[in-house]
Amino acid sequence: MHDQSVIKVGIVGLGTVGSGTFNILSRNADAIFLKTGKRIRVSHIGARRDNPNVNIADSSFADEVKVSRDIFDVVKDDELDIVVELIGGTDVAKEIVTYALKSGKHVVTANKALIALHGNELFALAKANGVVLAFEAAVAGGIPIIKVLAEGLSANRISWLAGIINGTGNFILTEMKNKGRDFDSVLKEAQALGYAEADPTFDVEGIDAAHKLSILASLAFSVPINFSQVFTEGITEITQEDLQFADSFGYKIKHLGIARRTEKGIEARVHPTLVPNANLLTKVDGVMNAVMVKGDAVGSTLYYGAGAGAEATGSAVCADIIDIARGDVGSKEIAFGKKQNFISIDEIRCAYYLRLDVQDQAGGLASISKVLSKQNISIEGLYQQEAPEEDTVVPVVIITQRVEEKAMNQAIKKIEALDCTQGKAKKIRIEHFKS
Amino acid sequence: MHDQSVIKVGIVGLGTVGSGTFNILSRNADAIFLKTGKRIRVSHIGARRDNPNVNIADSSFADEVKVSRDIFDVVKDDELDIVVELIGGTDVAKEIVTYALKSGKHVVTANKALIALHGNELFALAKANGVVLAFEAAVAGGIPIIKVLAEGLSANRISWLAGIINGTGNFILTEMKNKGRDFDSVLKEAQALGYAEADPTFDVEGIDAAHKLSILASLAFSVPINFSQVFTEGITEITQEDLQFADSFGYKIKHLGIARRTEKGIEARVHPTLVPNANLLTKVDGVMNAVMVKGDAVGSTLYYGAGAGAEATGSAVCADIIDIARGDVGSKEIAFGKKQNFISIDEIRCAYYLRLDVQDQAGGLASISKVLSKQNISIEGLYQQEAPEEDTVVPVVIITQRVEEKAMNQAIKKIEALDCTQGKAKKIRIEHFKS
């Protein structure tokens, strides 16, 4: 056994988050020692190549860091107390984490895909080996949202949460809204700025957000992680027109991850959402993240900060390391209740924004209203662009009251079949987050 | 030794927060057991009288709760693991807490005044007795801001924090701003609504916020609590005129607690502050609280929620109880560094809003500008109301750039002495929270 006041950390993967983690632990070593009474030392790094943002020789750990090109050398290092997995991906990462847990080392990871897809199995493995698998950095970067759910609000029955949990998507929607630009041009800029990957699918199609939401929902409702049941819709179909129409009704369009406990089961869904301007989430712009959480005791709360970046995410990795160093791991023994039903998107209830191309306006609106009325869908607001002359096709926007999605979809089918409408209806969900 | 999976809690004081705490622990007992594997049982309540909001007979703890009219009977109960102090005040509360800690019981409190005035001594006492004194509920009600500072951002060097940490004051300023009402009428409403006490001094003069800020500053900068060094200015002098002028320059006036690390020492101050509309703090209305925290790694983050109320504050009390039940107390062993200099209000640097009553406008402005210029104070913006006729007294508002307060005060003295100005200048500090 080595000195209990020294915690030895191995870092696997020295990319963006790895460099941030190393640099924070090095720069703030004394401040962390003051707060915790523990010396947290990085003693082993596994990385295929050096990172120019990490200067080991000038760091607090210059004398002791071993660098291995074979990342498995790190997990095999029996001197380590904690292995930090920062290579991303789900194959090798899973091997690394499994090996580390089995050999009795605590693991800290920022890997949302790994936790979303294999978390249940890996938490069980951690428990069986008397160690913990900590993942604060997997969701919303530097915002301590995992800690908030698992500890800060631990006495609450959470009824719902809703978050802007993908910075790239939020950057794109913010630029589109504030500068009147189109999706493609902003996406290209996001790629140039390094916010979006060359293949932006994970961000703009909502898969990254769905990974994160599946983790949040699991903690909020004490159920196993259930990524396959997260409904996912991206932002690629959002147009300038939609943003402007939404604005005229007093809403912003945000790409949200929403999880809610209902009588029928758990809802978990990622999609563009009209949010009323009075809601704080509409003030979260650019690459910033925020998560709103509603608990039965605490009411509505919100947590805001940088969702990505070397040191913001590194801040979360280091918080987990410090918790483990302090022995504060009780909340990290993830205890799920029994599986619960996740309801399908057909069964959710919300309000809707519908944008239609309508010809023969007067009669057209009457037919559309009739269809909605037959499905018991109430109209909350309506906008019809003045037609320059008869029989011109003009956009009509309808804001509905809350209704089950199945009924909405049936109504849309019938509306699309009307003679007066052209093409497909655009449907965007609306949330008021009132209860 | 009793069963380790059962944690016995005694509640001293069954007022608003006491009732919320009891009701949460009772209602969510199963959910808390699921998450923690511990049965948290309220087994003793000390209260001079019953609380109609607490129905012990219908609670989860009906069979086991003992009620004592002498609150000291609770701290003397050797069956208890945790004593929850919710009587408020600083005299008897200190006795209760001291007794409990000395008898080896953990203590959870919502008492900001107690922690602000006696925290250093009581933390030392807790440590000496191998127990913890937890105080999440003492600041910002249900927002887990203590946990954020002590754990979530534990790897960061905090450079500043700024918070709306008194709901009553924020309610008053919000109503004044949104409805054009005056201070006195809103205060009366706040008292009728139960937001403000019959003696509102603690809220409107900023003393309550100063208690809380002294606690936040201590955690943020790892220094002993230093309530006596918190500069405190209330909101009683804020007028409708000030709110409107601020608005015309793009600011809202918020009553903030601000703590900042500077080269000269630590700033800790509570005062009305002009905050630019783009800052999220300006969107925090009514009785809600929010704290913005800037860390060197994480950047700017914000935490928002209800700052008061039976169950919101109870949520924080219960979170501390659950942490202790889980054994997650490492972060609760408060470790301060050495004392650091707190700088006086004279030494702070910020921008300023000045409102003056000026006669003889043309010449007057020239004289005022000259005074400012001589003190090296740059004018960022200026508003002068058109004078209906010559020699009328009209308000002039000046927004300055950042300057040391001492220089600002010297300039104000000279400006007040000018022939063209009447009465006192109104000075309100401006913060941009940029770095």
PDB file of C-alpha atoms in Angstrom, chain B residues 369-378 403 406-412 414:
ATOM      1  CA  SER B 369     -16.667  66.535 -16.849  1.00  0.00           C
ATOM      2  CA  LYS B 370     -13.648  68.491 -15.739  1.00  0.00           C
ATOM      3  CA  VAL B 371     -13.817  67.045 -12.225  1.00  0.00           C
ATOM      4  CA  LEU B 372     -14.101  63.511 -13.584  1.00  0.00           C
ATOM      5  CA  SER B 373     -11.306  64.062 -16.058  1.00  0.00           C
ATOM      6  CA  LYS B 374      -9.002  65.358 -13.307  1.00  0.00           C
ATOM      7  CA  GLN B 375      -9.589  62.104 -11.387  1.00  0.00           C
ATOM      8  CA  ASN B 376      -8.852  60.133 -14.577  1.00  0.00           C
ATOM      9  CA  ILE B 377     -12.438  58.887 -14.742  1.00  0.00           C
ATOM     10  CA  SER B 378     -13.649  58.266 -18.287  1.00  0.00           C
ATOM     11  CA  VAL B 403     -12.066  53.236 -11.686  1.00  0.00           C
ATOM     12  CA  LYS B 406     -11.722  56.010  -3.718  1.00  0.00           C
ATOM     13  CA  ALA B 407     -11.160  58.163  -6.809  1.00  0.00           C
ATOM     14  CA  MET B 408     -14.871  58.002  -7.604  1.00  0.00           C
ATOM     15  CA  ASN B 409     -15.791  59.190  -4.112  1.00  0.00           C
ATOM     16  CA  GLN B 410     -13.315  62.054  -4.295  1.00  0.00           C
ATOM     17  CA  ALA B 411     -14.785  63.112  -7.623  1.00  0.00           C
ATOM     18  CA  ILE B 412     -18.314  62.919  -6.217  1.00  0.00           C
ATOM     19  CA  LYS B 414     -16.044  67.761  -5.700  1.00  0.00           C
TER      20      LYS B 414
END
